[in-house]
Coordinates of N, CA and C and ligand atoms in Angstrom, one line a residue:
X1 N 0.9 -1.2 0.0 CA 0.0 0.0 0.0 C 0.9 1.2 0.0
X2 N 0.6 2.2 -0.8 CA 1.4 3.4 -0.9 C 1.3 4.3 0.4
X3 N 2.3 5.2 0.6 CA 2.2 6.2 1.6 C 1.6 7.4 1.0
X4 N 1.2 8.4 1.9 CA 0.7 9.7 1.4 C 1.8 10.4 0.5
X5 N 3.0 10.2 1.0 CA 4.2 10.8 0.3 C 4.3 10.2 -1.1
X6 N 4.1 8.9 -1.2 CA 4.2 8.3 -2.5 C 3.1 8.7 -3.4
X7 N 1.9 9.0 -2.8 CA 0.8 9.5 -3.6 C 1.1 10.9 -4.1
X8 N 1.7 11.7 -3.3 CA 2.1 13.0 -3.7 C 3.1 12.9 -4.9
X9 N 4.1 12.0 -4.8 CA 5.0 11.8 -5.9 C 4.3 11.4 -7.2
X10 N 3.3 10.6 -7.0 CA 2.5 10.1 -8.2 C 1.8 11.3 -8.9
X11 N 1.3 12.2 -8.1 CA 0.6 13.4 -8.6 C 1.6 14.3 -9.3
X12 N 2.8 14.4 -8.8 CA 3.8 15.2 -9.4 C 4.1 14.6 -10.8
X13 N 4.2 13.3 -10.9 CA 4.5 12.6 -12.2 C 3.4 12.9 -13.1
X14 N 2.2 12.8 -12.6 CA 1.0 13.0 -13.5 C 1.0 14.5 -14.0
X15 N 1.3 15.4 -13.2 CA 1.3 16.8 -13.6 C 2.4 17.0 -14.6
X16 N 3.5 16.3 -14.5 CA 4.5 16.4 -15.5 C 4.1 16.0 -16.9
X17 N 3.3 14.9 -16.9 CA 2.8 14.3 -18.1 C 1.7 15.3 -18.7
X18 N 0.9 15.9 -17.8 CA -0.1 16.9 -18.3 C 0.6 18.0 -18.9
X19 N 1.7 18.5 -18.3 CA 2.4 19.6 -18.9 C 2.9 19.4 -20.3
X20 N 3.2 18.2 -20.6 CA 3.7 17.8 -21.9 C 2.6 18.0 -23.0
X21 N 1.3 17.9 -22.5 CA 0.2 18.0 -23.5 C -0.3 19.4 -23.6
X22 N 0.3 20.3 -22.8 CA -0.1 21.7 -22.8 C -1.4 22.0 -22.1
X23 N -1.9 21.1 -21.3 CA -3.1 21.4 -20.5 C -2.9 20.8 -19.1
X24 N -3.8 21.1 -18.2 CA -3.7 20.6 -16.9 C -4.0 19.1 -16.8
X25 N -3.3 18.4 -15.9 CA -3.6 17.0 -15.7 C -4.8 16.9 -14.8
X26 N -5.6 15.8 -14.9 CA -6.8 15.6 -14.0 C -6.6 14.2 -13.4
X27 N -6.7 14.3 -12.0 CA -6.7 13.0 -11.2 C -8.1 12.8 -10.7
X28 N -8.7 11.7 -11.0 CA -10.1 11.4 -10.5 C -10.0 10.4 -9.3
X29 N -10.8 10.8 -8.3 CA -10.8 9.9 -7.1 C -12.2 9.4 -7.0
X30 N -12.4 8.0 -7.1 CA -13.7 7.4 -7.0 C -13.7 6.5 -5.9
X31 N -14.9 6.0 -5.6 CA -15.1 5.0 -4.5 C -16.5 5.1 -3.9
X32 N -17.0 4.1 -3.3 CA -18.3 4.0 -2.8 C -18.6 5.1 -1.8
X33 N -19.9 5.5 -1.5 CA -20.3 6.4 -0.5 C -19.6 6.0 0.8
X34 N -19.0 7.0 1.5 CA -18.4 6.7 2.8 C -17.1 6.0 2.8
X35 N -16.5 5.8 1.6 CA -15.2 5.1 1.5 C -14.1 6.0 2.1
X36 N -14.3 7.3 2.1 CA -13.2 8.2 2.6 C -12.6 9.0 1.6
X37 N -13.3 9.2 0.5 CA -12.7 10.0 -0.6 C -12.5 11.4 -0.2
X38 N -13.5 12.1 0.4 CA -13.3 13.5 0.8 C -12.2 13.7 1.8
X39 N -12.1 12.7 2.7 CA -11.1 12.8 3.8 C -9.7 12.6 3.1
X40 N -9.6 11.7 2.2 CA -8.3 11.5 1.5 C -8.0 12.7 0.7
X41 N -9.0 13.2 -0.1 CA -8.7 14.4 -0.9 C -8.2 15.6 -0.1
X42 N -8.9 15.8 1.1 CA -8.4 16.9 1.9 C -7.0 16.7 2.3
X43 N -6.6 15.5 2.7 CA -5.2 15.3 3.2 C -4.2 15.4 2.0
X44 N -4.7 14.9 0.8 CA -3.8 14.9 -0.4 C -3.6 16.4 -0.8
X45 N -4.7 17.1 -0.9 CA -4.6 18.5 -1.3 C -3.7 19.3 -0.4
X46 N -3.8 19.1 0.9 CA -2.9 19.8 1.9 C -1.4 19.4 1.7
X47 N -1.2 18.1 1.4 CA 0.2 17.6 1.2 C 0.7 18.1 -0.1
X48 N -0.1 18.2 -1.1 CA 0.3 18.7 -2.4 C 0.6 20.2 -2.3
X49 N -0.2 20.9 -1.6 CA 0.0 22.4 -1.5 C 1.3 22.7 -0.8
X50 N 1.6 21.8 0.2 CA 2.8 21.9 1.0 C 4.1 21.5 0.2
X51 N 3.9 20.8 -0.9 CA 5.0 20.3 -1.6 C 4.8 20.6 -3.1
X52 N 4.9 21.9 -3.5 CA 4.7 22.1 -5.0 C 6.0 21.8 -5.8
X53 N 5.9 21.7 -7.1 CA 7.1 21.5 -7.9 C 7.9 22.8 -7.8
X54 N 9.2 22.6 -8.1 CA 10.1 23.8 -8.0 C 9.6 25.0 -8.8
X55 N 9.6 26.1 -8.1 CA 9.2 27.4 -8.8 C 7.7 27.6 -8.8
X56 N 6.9 26.7 -8.2 CA 5.4 26.9 -8.1 C 5.0 27.1 -6.7
X57 N 3.7 27.6 -6.5 CA 3.2 27.8 -5.2 C 2.1 26.9 -4.8
X58 N 1.5 27.1 -3.7 CA 0.5 26.2 -3.2 C -0.7 26.0 -4.1
X59 N -0.9 27.0 -5.0 CA -2.1 27.0 -5.9 C -1.8 26.2 -7.2
X60 N -0.8 25.4 -7.1 CA -0.5 24.5 -8.3 C -1.5 23.4 -8.4
X61 N -2.2 23.1 -7.3 CA -3.2 22.1 -7.3 C -4.6 22.6 -7.0
X62 N -5.6 22.1 -7.8 CA -7.0 22.7 -7.6 C -7.9 21.5 -7.4
X63 N -9.1 21.8 -6.8 CA -10.1 20.8 -6.5 C -11.4 21.0 -7.2
X64 N -11.9 20.0 -7.8 CA -13.2 20.1 -8.4 C -14.1 18.9 -8.0
X65 N -14.9 19.1 -6.9 CA -15.7 17.9 -6.4 C -17.0 17.7 -7.2
X66 N -17.3 16.5 -7.6 CA -18.5 16.2 -8.2 C -19.7 16.6 -7.3
X67 N -19.5 16.5 -6.0 CA -20.5 16.9 -5.0 C -21.2 18.2 -5.3
X68 N -20.4 19.1 -5.9 CA -21.0 20.4 -6.2 C -22.0 20.4 -7.4
X69 N -22.1 19.2 -8.0 CA -23.0 19.1 -9.2 C -24.2 18.3 -8.8
X70 N -24.4 18.1 -7.5 CA -25.7 17.5 -7.0 C -26.8 18.5 -7.5
X71 N -27.9 17.9 -8.0 CA -29.0 18.8 -8.4 C -29.6 19.3 -7.0
X72 N -30.0 20.6 -7.1 CA -30.6 21.2 -5.9 C -32.0 20.6 -5.7
X73 N -32.5 20.7 -4.4 CA -33.8 20.1 -4.1 C -34.9 20.5 -5.0
X74 N -34.8 21.8 -5.5 CA -35.9 22.2 -6.4 C -36.0 21.4 -7.6
X75 N -34.9 21.0 -8.2 CA -34.9 20.1 -9.4 C -35.2 18.7 -9.0
X76 N -34.7 18.2 -7.9 CA -35.0 16.8 -7.4 C -36.5 16.7 -7.2
X77 N -37.1 17.7 -6.6 CA -38.6 17.7 -6.4 C -39.3 17.6 -7.8
X78 N -38.8 18.4 -8.7 CA -39.5 18.4 -10.0 C -39.4 17.0 -10.7
X79 N -38.3 16.3 -10.4 CA -38.1 15.0 -11.0 C -38.6 13.9 -10.2
X80 N -39.0 14.2 -8.9 CA -39.5 13.2 -8.0 C -38.4 12.3 -7.5
X81 N -37.1 12.8 -7.4 CA -36.0 12.0 -7.0 C -35.3 12.5 -5.7
X82 N -36.0 13.3 -5.0 CA -35.4 13.8 -3.7 C -35.0 12.7 -2.8
X83 N -35.8 11.6 -2.8 CA -35.5 10.5 -1.9 C -34.5 9.6 -2.4
X84 N -33.8 10.0 -3.5 CA -32.7 9.2 -4.0 C -31.4 10.0 -4.2
X85 N -31.4 11.1 -3.5 CA -30.2 12.0 -3.6 C -28.9 11.3 -3.5
X86 N -28.0 11.4 -4.5 CA -26.8 10.7 -4.5 C -26.7 9.6 -5.6
X87 N -27.9 9.3 -6.2 CA -27.9 8.3 -7.3 C -27.4 9.0 -8.6
X88 N -26.9 8.3 -9.6 CA -26.3 8.9 -10.8 C -27.2 9.9 -11.4
X89 N -28.5 9.7 -11.5 CA -29.3 10.7 -12.2 C -29.7 11.9 -11.3
X90 N -29.1 12.0 -10.1 CA -29.4 13.1 -9.2 C -28.3 14.1 -9.3
X91 N -27.4 13.9 -10.3 CA -26.3 14.9 -10.5 C -26.4 15.5 -11.9
X92 N -25.8 16.7 -12.1 CA -25.8 17.3 -13.4 C -24.5 16.8 -14.1
X93 N -24.6 15.6 -14.7 CA -23.4 14.9 -15.2 C -22.8 15.7 -16.4
X94 N -23.6 16.2 -17.2 CA -23.0 17.0 -18.4 C -22.5 18.3 -17.9
X95 N -23.1 18.9 -17.0 CA -22.6 20.2 -16.4 C -21.2 19.9 -15.8
X96 N -21.1 18.8 -15.1 CA -19.8 18.5 -14.5 C -18.7 18.3 -15.6
X97 N -19.1 17.5 -16.6 CA -18.1 17.3 -17.7 C -17.7 18.6 -18.4
X98 N -18.7 19.5 -18.6 CA -18.3 20.8 -19.2 C -17.4 21.6 -18.4
X99 N -17.6 21.6 -17.1 CA -16.7 22.4 -16.2 C -15.4 21.7 -16.1
X100 N -15.4 20.4 -16.0 CA -14.1 19.7 -16.0 C -13.3 20.0 -17.2
X101 N -13.9 20.0 -18.3 CA -13.3 20.3 -19.6 C -12.6 21.7 -19.5
X102 N -13.4 22.7 -19.1 CA -12.9 24.1 -18.9 C -11.7 24.1 -18.0
X103 N -11.8 23.3 -16.9 CA -10.7 23.3 -15.9 C -9.4 22.8 -16.5
X104 N -9.5 22.0 -17.6 CA -8.3 21.5 -18.1 C -7.5 22.5 -18.9
X105 N -8.1 23.5 -19.4 CA -7.4 24.4 -20.3 C -7.5 25.9 -20.0
X106 N -8.6 26.4 -19.2 CA -8.8 27.8 -19.1 C -7.6 28.5 -18.5
X107 N -7.3 29.7 -19.1 CA -6.2 30.5 -18.6 C -6.7 31.5 -17.5
X108 N -8.0 31.6 -17.4 CA -8.6 32.5 -16.3 C -9.0 31.6 -15.2
X109 N -9.4 32.3 -14.1 CA -9.9 31.5 -12.9 C -11.3 30.9 -13.3
X110 N -11.4 29.6 -13.0 CA -12.7 28.9 -13.2 C -13.3 28.7 -11.8
X111 N -14.4 29.4 -11.5 CA -15.1 29.2 -10.2 C -16.0 27.9 -10.4
X112 N -15.9 27.1 -9.3 CA -16.7 25.8 -9.4 C -17.5 25.6 -8.2
X113 N -18.6 24.9 -8.3 CA -19.5 24.7 -7.1 C -19.0 23.7 -6.1
X114 N -19.4 23.9 -4.9 CA -19.1 23.0 -3.8 C -20.5 22.4 -3.3
X115 N -20.4 21.7 -2.2 CA -21.6 21.1 -1.6 C -21.6 21.3 -0.1
X116 N -22.7 21.8 0.4 CA -22.8 22.1 1.8 C -23.5 21.0 2.5
X117 N -22.9 20.3 3.4 CA -23.5 19.1 4.0 C -24.6 19.5 4.9
X118 N -24.5 20.6 5.6 CA -25.5 21.0 6.6 C -26.8 21.3 5.8
X119 N -26.7 22.0 4.7 CA -27.9 22.3 3.9 C -28.3 21.2 2.9
X120 N -27.3 20.3 2.7 CA -27.5 19.2 1.7 C -27.8 19.8 0.3
X121 N -27.1 20.9 0.0 CA -27.3 21.6 -1.3 C -26.0 22.0 -1.9
X122 N -26.0 22.1 -3.3 CA -24.8 22.7 -3.9 C -24.7 24.2 -3.7
X123 N -23.5 24.7 -3.7 CA -23.3 26.1 -3.6 C -22.4 26.6 -4.7
X124 N -23.0 27.5 -5.6 CA -22.2 28.0 -6.7 C -21.0 28.7 -6.3
X125 N -19.9 28.5 -7.2 CA -18.7 29.3 -7.0 C -18.1 29.2 -5.6
X126 N -18.2 28.0 -5.0 CA -17.6 27.8 -3.7 C -16.1 27.7 -3.7
X127 N -15.6 27.2 -4.9 CA -14.2 26.9 -5.0 C -13.7 27.5 -6.3
X128 N -12.4 27.6 -6.5 CA -11.8 28.2 -7.7 C -10.6 27.5 -8.2
X129 N -10.6 27.2 -9.5 CA -9.4 26.7 -10.1 C -8.6 27.9 -10.7
X130 N -7.5 28.2 -10.0 CA -6.7 29.4 -10.4 C -5.8 29.2 -11.6
X131 N -5.5 30.3 -12.3 CA -4.6 30.1 -13.5 C -3.3 29.4 -13.2
X132 N -2.8 29.4 -12.0 CA -1.5 28.8 -11.7 C -1.7 27.2 -11.6
X133 N -2.9 26.7 -11.6 CA -3.1 25.3 -11.3 C -2.5 24.5 -12.4
X134 N -1.8 23.4 -12.0 CA -1.2 22.5 -13.0 C -1.9 21.1 -13.0
X135 N -2.6 20.9 -11.9 CA -3.3 19.6 -11.8 C -4.6 19.8 -11.1
X136 N -5.6 19.1 -11.5 CA -7.0 19.2 -10.9 C -7.3 17.9 -10.3
X137 N -7.6 17.9 -9.0 CA -8.1 16.7 -8.4 C -9.6 16.7 -8.3
X138 N -10.2 15.7 -8.9 CA -11.7 15.7 -8.9 C -12.2 14.5 -8.2
X139 N -12.9 14.7 -7.1 CA -13.5 13.6 -6.4 C -14.9 13.4 -7.0
X140 N -15.1 12.2 -7.6 CA -16.3 12.0 -8.4 C -16.7 10.6 -8.5
X141 N -17.6 10.2 -7.6 CA -18.1 8.8 -7.5 C -18.3 8.1 -8.9
X142 N -18.9 8.8 -9.8 CA -19.4 8.2 -11.0 C -18.6 8.4 -12.2
X143 N -17.3 8.8 -12.0 CA -16.4 9.1 -13.1 C -16.2 8.0 -14.1
X144 N -16.3 6.7 -13.5 CA -16.0 5.6 -14.4 C -17.3 4.9 -14.8
X145 N -18.4 5.5 -14.5 CA -19.7 4.9 -14.8 C -19.9 4.7 -16.4
X146 N -19.2 5.7 -17.1 CA -19.3 5.6 -18.5 C -18.7 4.4 -19.1
X147 N -17.8 3.7 -18.3 CA -17.2 2.5 -18.8 C -18.1 1.3 -18.5
X148 N -19.3 1.5 -17.9 CA -20.1 0.3 -17.5 C -20.8 -0.3 -18.7
X149 N -20.9 0.5 -19.8 CA -21.6 0.0 -21.0 C -23.1 0.1 -20.9
X150 N -23.6 0.6 -19.8 CA -25.1 0.7 -19.6 C -25.6 1.9 -20.3
X151 N -26.5 1.7 -21.3 CA -26.9 2.9 -22.1 C -27.6 4.0 -21.2
X152 N -28.2 3.6 -20.1 CA -28.8 4.6 -19.2 C -27.8 5.6 -18.7
X153 N -26.6 5.1 -18.4 CA -25.5 5.9 -17.9 C -25.0 6.8 -19.0
X154 N -24.9 6.3 -20.2 CA -24.5 7.0 -21.3 C -25.5 8.2 -21.6
X155 N -26.7 7.8 -21.5 CA -27.8 8.8 -21.7 C -27.7 9.9 -20.7
X156 N -27.4 9.6 -19.4 CA -27.2 10.6 -18.4 C -26.0 11.5 -18.6
X157 N -25.1 11.1 -19.4 CA -24.0 11.9 -19.8 C -22.7 11.5 -19.1
X158 N -22.7 10.4 -18.4 CA -21.4 10.0 -17.7 C -20.3 9.7 -18.5
X159 N -20.5 9.3 -19.8 CA -19.4 9.0 -20.7 C -18.5 10.2 -21.0
X160 N -19.1 11.4 -21.0 CA -18.3 12.6 -21.3 C -17.3 12.8 -20.2
X161 N -17.6 12.7 -19.0 CA -16.6 13.0 -17.9 C -15.5 12.0 -17.9
X162 N -15.9 10.7 -18.2 CA -14.9 9.6 -18.1 C -13.7 9.9 -19.1
X163 N -14.0 10.5 -20.2 CA -12.9 10.8 -21.2 C -12.0 11.9 -20.9
X164 N -12.3 12.6 -19.7 CA -11.5 13.8 -19.4 C -10.6 13.7 -18.3
X165 N -10.4 12.4 -17.8 CA -9.6 12.2 -16.6 C -8.4 11.4 -17.1
X166 N -7.2 11.8 -16.5 CA -6.0 11.2 -16.9 C -5.6 9.9 -16.1
X167 N -6.0 10.0 -14.8 CA -5.7 8.8 -14.0 C -6.8 8.7 -12.9
X168 N -7.2 7.5 -12.5 CA -8.2 7.4 -11.5 C -7.7 6.5 -10.4
X169 N -8.1 6.9 -9.1 CA -7.8 6.1 -8.0 C -9.1 5.6 -7.3
X170 N -9.2 4.4 -7.0 CA -10.4 3.8 -6.3 C -10.1 3.7 -4.8
X171 N -10.9 4.5 -4.1 CA -10.7 4.5 -2.6 C -11.6 3.4 -2.0
X172 N -11.0 2.6 -1.2 CA -11.7 1.4 -0.6 C -11.3 1.1 0.8
X173 N -12.3 0.9 1.7 CA -12.0 0.4 3.0 C -13.0 -0.8 3.1
X174 N -12.8 -1.7 4.1 CA -13.7 -2.8 4.3 C -15.1 -2.4 4.4
X175 N -16.0 -3.1 3.7 CA -17.4 -2.7 3.6 C -18.1 -2.5 4.9
X176 N -17.9 -3.3 5.9 CA -18.6 -3.1 7.2 C -18.2 -1.8 7.9
X177 N -16.9 -1.5 7.8 CA -16.4 -0.2 8.3 C -16.9 1.0 7.6
X178 N -17.0 0.9 6.3 CA -17.5 2.0 5.4 C -19.0 2.2 5.8
X179 N -19.7 1.2 5.9 CA -21.1 1.3 6.3 C -21.3 2.0 7.6
X180 N -20.5 1.5 8.6 CA -20.6 2.1 9.9 C -20.3 3.6 9.9
X181 N -19.3 4.0 9.2 CA -19.0 5.4 9.1 C -20.0 6.2 8.4
X182 N -20.6 5.6 7.4 CA -21.7 6.2 6.6 C -22.9 6.5 7.5
X183 N -23.3 5.5 8.2 CA -24.5 5.6 9.2 C -24.1 6.7 10.2
X184 N -22.9 6.7 10.7 CA -22.6 7.7 11.7 C -22.6 9.1 11.1
X185 N -22.2 9.2 9.9 CA -22.2 10.6 9.2 C -23.7 11.0 9.0
X186 N -24.5 10.1 8.6 CA -25.9 10.5 8.4 C -26.5 11.0 9.8
X187 N -26.2 10.3 10.8 CA -26.7 10.6 12.2 C -26.2 12.0 12.6
X188 N -24.9 12.2 12.3 CA -24.3 13.5 12.7 C -25.0 14.7 11.9
X189 N -25.5 14.4 10.7 CA -26.1 15.5 10.0 C -27.6 15.4 10.1
X190 N -28.1 14.8 11.2 CA -29.5 15.0 11.6 C -30.5 13.8 11.4
X191 N -30.0 12.6 10.8 CA -31.0 11.5 10.7 C -31.0 10.7 12.0
X192 N -32.2 10.1 12.3 CA -32.2 9.1 13.4 C -31.4 7.9 13.0
X193 N -30.9 7.1 14.0 CA -30.1 5.9 13.6 C -30.9 5.0 12.7
X194 N -32.2 4.9 12.9 CA -33.0 4.0 12.1 C -33.1 4.5 10.7
X195 N -33.4 5.8 10.6 CA -33.5 6.5 9.2 C -32.1 6.4 8.5
X196 N -31.1 6.6 9.3 CA -29.7 6.5 8.7 C -29.4 5.1 8.1
X197 N -29.8 4.1 8.9 CA -29.5 2.7 8.4 C -30.4 2.4 7.2
X198 N -31.6 2.9 7.2 CA -32.5 2.6 6.1 C -32.0 3.4 4.8
X199 N -31.5 4.6 5.0 CA -31.0 5.4 3.8 C -29.8 4.7 3.2
X200 N -28.9 4.1 4.1 CA -27.7 3.4 3.6 C -28.1 2.2 2.8
X201 N -29.1 1.4 3.4 CA -29.5 0.2 2.7 C -30.2 0.5 1.3
X202 N -31.1 1.5 1.3 CA -31.9 1.7 0.2 C -31.4 2.7 -0.9
X203 N -30.5 3.6 -0.4 CA -30.0 4.6 -1.4 C -28.4 4.4 -1.6
X204 N -27.7 4.4 -0.5 CA -26.2 4.4 -0.6 C -25.7 3.1 -1.2
X205 N -26.2 2.0 -0.7 CA -25.6 0.7 -1.1 C -25.9 0.4 -2.6
X206 N -27.1 0.6 -3.1 CA -27.2 0.4 -4.6 C -26.2 1.3 -5.4
X207 N -25.9 2.5 -4.9 CA -24.9 3.4 -5.5 C -23.5 2.8 -5.4
X208 N -23.3 2.2 -4.2 CA -22.0 1.6 -3.9 C -21.7 0.5 -4.9
X209 N -22.7 -0.3 -5.2 CA -22.6 -1.4 -6.2 C -22.3 -0.9 -7.6
X210 N -23.0 0.2 -8.0 CA -22.7 0.8 -9.3 C -21.3 1.3 -9.4
X211 N -20.8 2.0 -8.3 CA -19.5 2.6 -8.4 C -18.4 1.4 -8.4
X212 N -18.7 0.3 -7.7 CA -17.8 -0.8 -7.7 C -17.5 -1.3 -9.1
X213 N -18.5 -1.1 -10.0 CA -18.3 -1.7 -11.4 C -17.2 -0.9 -12.1
X214 N -16.8 0.3 -11.5 CA -15.7 1.0 -12.1 C -14.3 0.6 -11.6
X215 N -14.3 -0.2 -10.5 CA -13.1 -0.6 -9.8 C -12.0 -1.2 -10.8
X216 N -12.5 -2.1 -11.7 CA -11.5 -2.8 -12.5 C -10.8 -1.8 -13.5
X217 N -11.5 -0.6 -13.7 CA -10.9 0.3 -14.7 C -10.0 1.4 -14.0
X218 N -9.9 1.4 -12.7 CA -9.1 2.4 -12.0 C -7.6 2.0 -12.1
X219 N -6.8 3.1 -12.0 CA -5.4 2.9 -12.2 C -4.7 2.4 -10.8
X220 N -5.4 2.7 -9.7 CA -4.8 2.4 -8.4 C -5.9 2.2 -7.4
X221 N -5.7 1.3 -6.5 CA -6.7 1.1 -5.4 C -6.0 1.6 -4.1
X222 N -6.7 2.5 -3.4 CA -6.1 3.1 -2.2 C -7.0 2.8 -1.0
X223 N -6.4 2.2 0.1 CA -7.1 2.1 1.4 C -6.6 3.3 2.2
X224 N -7.4 4.3 2.4 CA -6.9 5.5 3.1 C -6.5 5.2 4.6
X225 N -7.0 4.1 5.2 CA -6.6 3.8 6.6 C -5.3 3.2 6.6
X226 N -4.7 2.8 5.5 CA -3.4 2.1 5.5 C -2.3 2.9 4.9
X227 N -2.5 4.2 4.8 CA -1.5 5.1 4.2 C -0.4 5.4 5.2
Ligands
ATP301 N1 -9.8 7.2 9.2 C1 -11.0 7.5 9.6 N2 -11.4 7.2 10.9 C2 -12.6 7.5 11.3 N3 -13.6 8.1 10.5 C3 -13.2 8.3 9.2 C4 -12.0 8.1 8.7 N4 -11.9 8.4 7.4 C5 -13.1 8.9 7.1 N5 -13.9 8.9 8.2 C6 -15.3 9.3 8.3 O1 -16.1 8.5 7.5 C7 -17.1 9.2 6.8 C8 -17.0 9.1 5.3 O2 -15.8 9.7 4.9 P1 -15.8 10.7 3.6 O3 -16.8 11.7 3.8 O4 -14.4 11.1 3.5 O5 -16.2 9.7 2.5 P2 -16.6 9.9 1.0 O6 -16.1 8.7 0.3 O7 -16.2 11.3 0.6 O8 -18.2 9.8 1.0 P3 -19.2 10.4 -0.1 O9 -19.2 9.5 -1.2 O10 -20.6 10.2 0.6 O11 -18.9 11.8 -0.3 C9 -17.0 10.7 7.3 O12 -17.9 10.9 8.3 C10 -15.5 10.7 7.8 O13 -15.4 11.7 8.8
MG302 MG1 -17.2 12.9 -0.2

């Protein structure tokens, strides 16, 4: 299992390859709900900012979370999908792909949305990809869904994003631990333990199985508890 330092080295190598193509490199982080993607990305971004390539500053790395492309409740209500928030069709997949594409080449600042867990809503322009960025780290559960061959996913637009990522890492911890953390997080954000467990079974776990179909296509599997 790699160390965090080795992962930082790997991103440096990726950025070097991106530089050769004249655009930013994109690292995609995927994994089931609760696997620890956001926690790993936070640690990775801090480590990368602290160790930029020679001559560059902390803003050499930028963050584009798919979480920011959750449909807002107003749209989920229109579609009758509020009770399935987190499923592939509850994101703006094509909007995500379009912004990801801009983030690869734009010479100006690209403002990108974030996600507020207390509100459970996306927030426009919460983050920025600055002109100095050389690599974009995108945490996006469904990045490899386009490789599933399912026409429904193609229809939703997931194939577009898949083609814009240079390398993907699949974040994985043992399933029972992941589930335990997921239930605890739902409780922390206001659900009763019973409602949290039901949400995990009925919403998160079907999504987890979909995301797992992308695992064979990932370039690296990372257990964040073993870094
Ligand atoms: N090493 C750890 N020890 C204890 N708790 C952890 C650890 N890593 C992550 N967690 C907790 O597990 C939960 C899930 O982690 P995180 O939010 O990083 O997962 P995620 O893969 O980003 O989930 P999602 O797909 O829903 O965004 C969080 O509440 C987080 O605080
Ligand atoms: Mg997350």
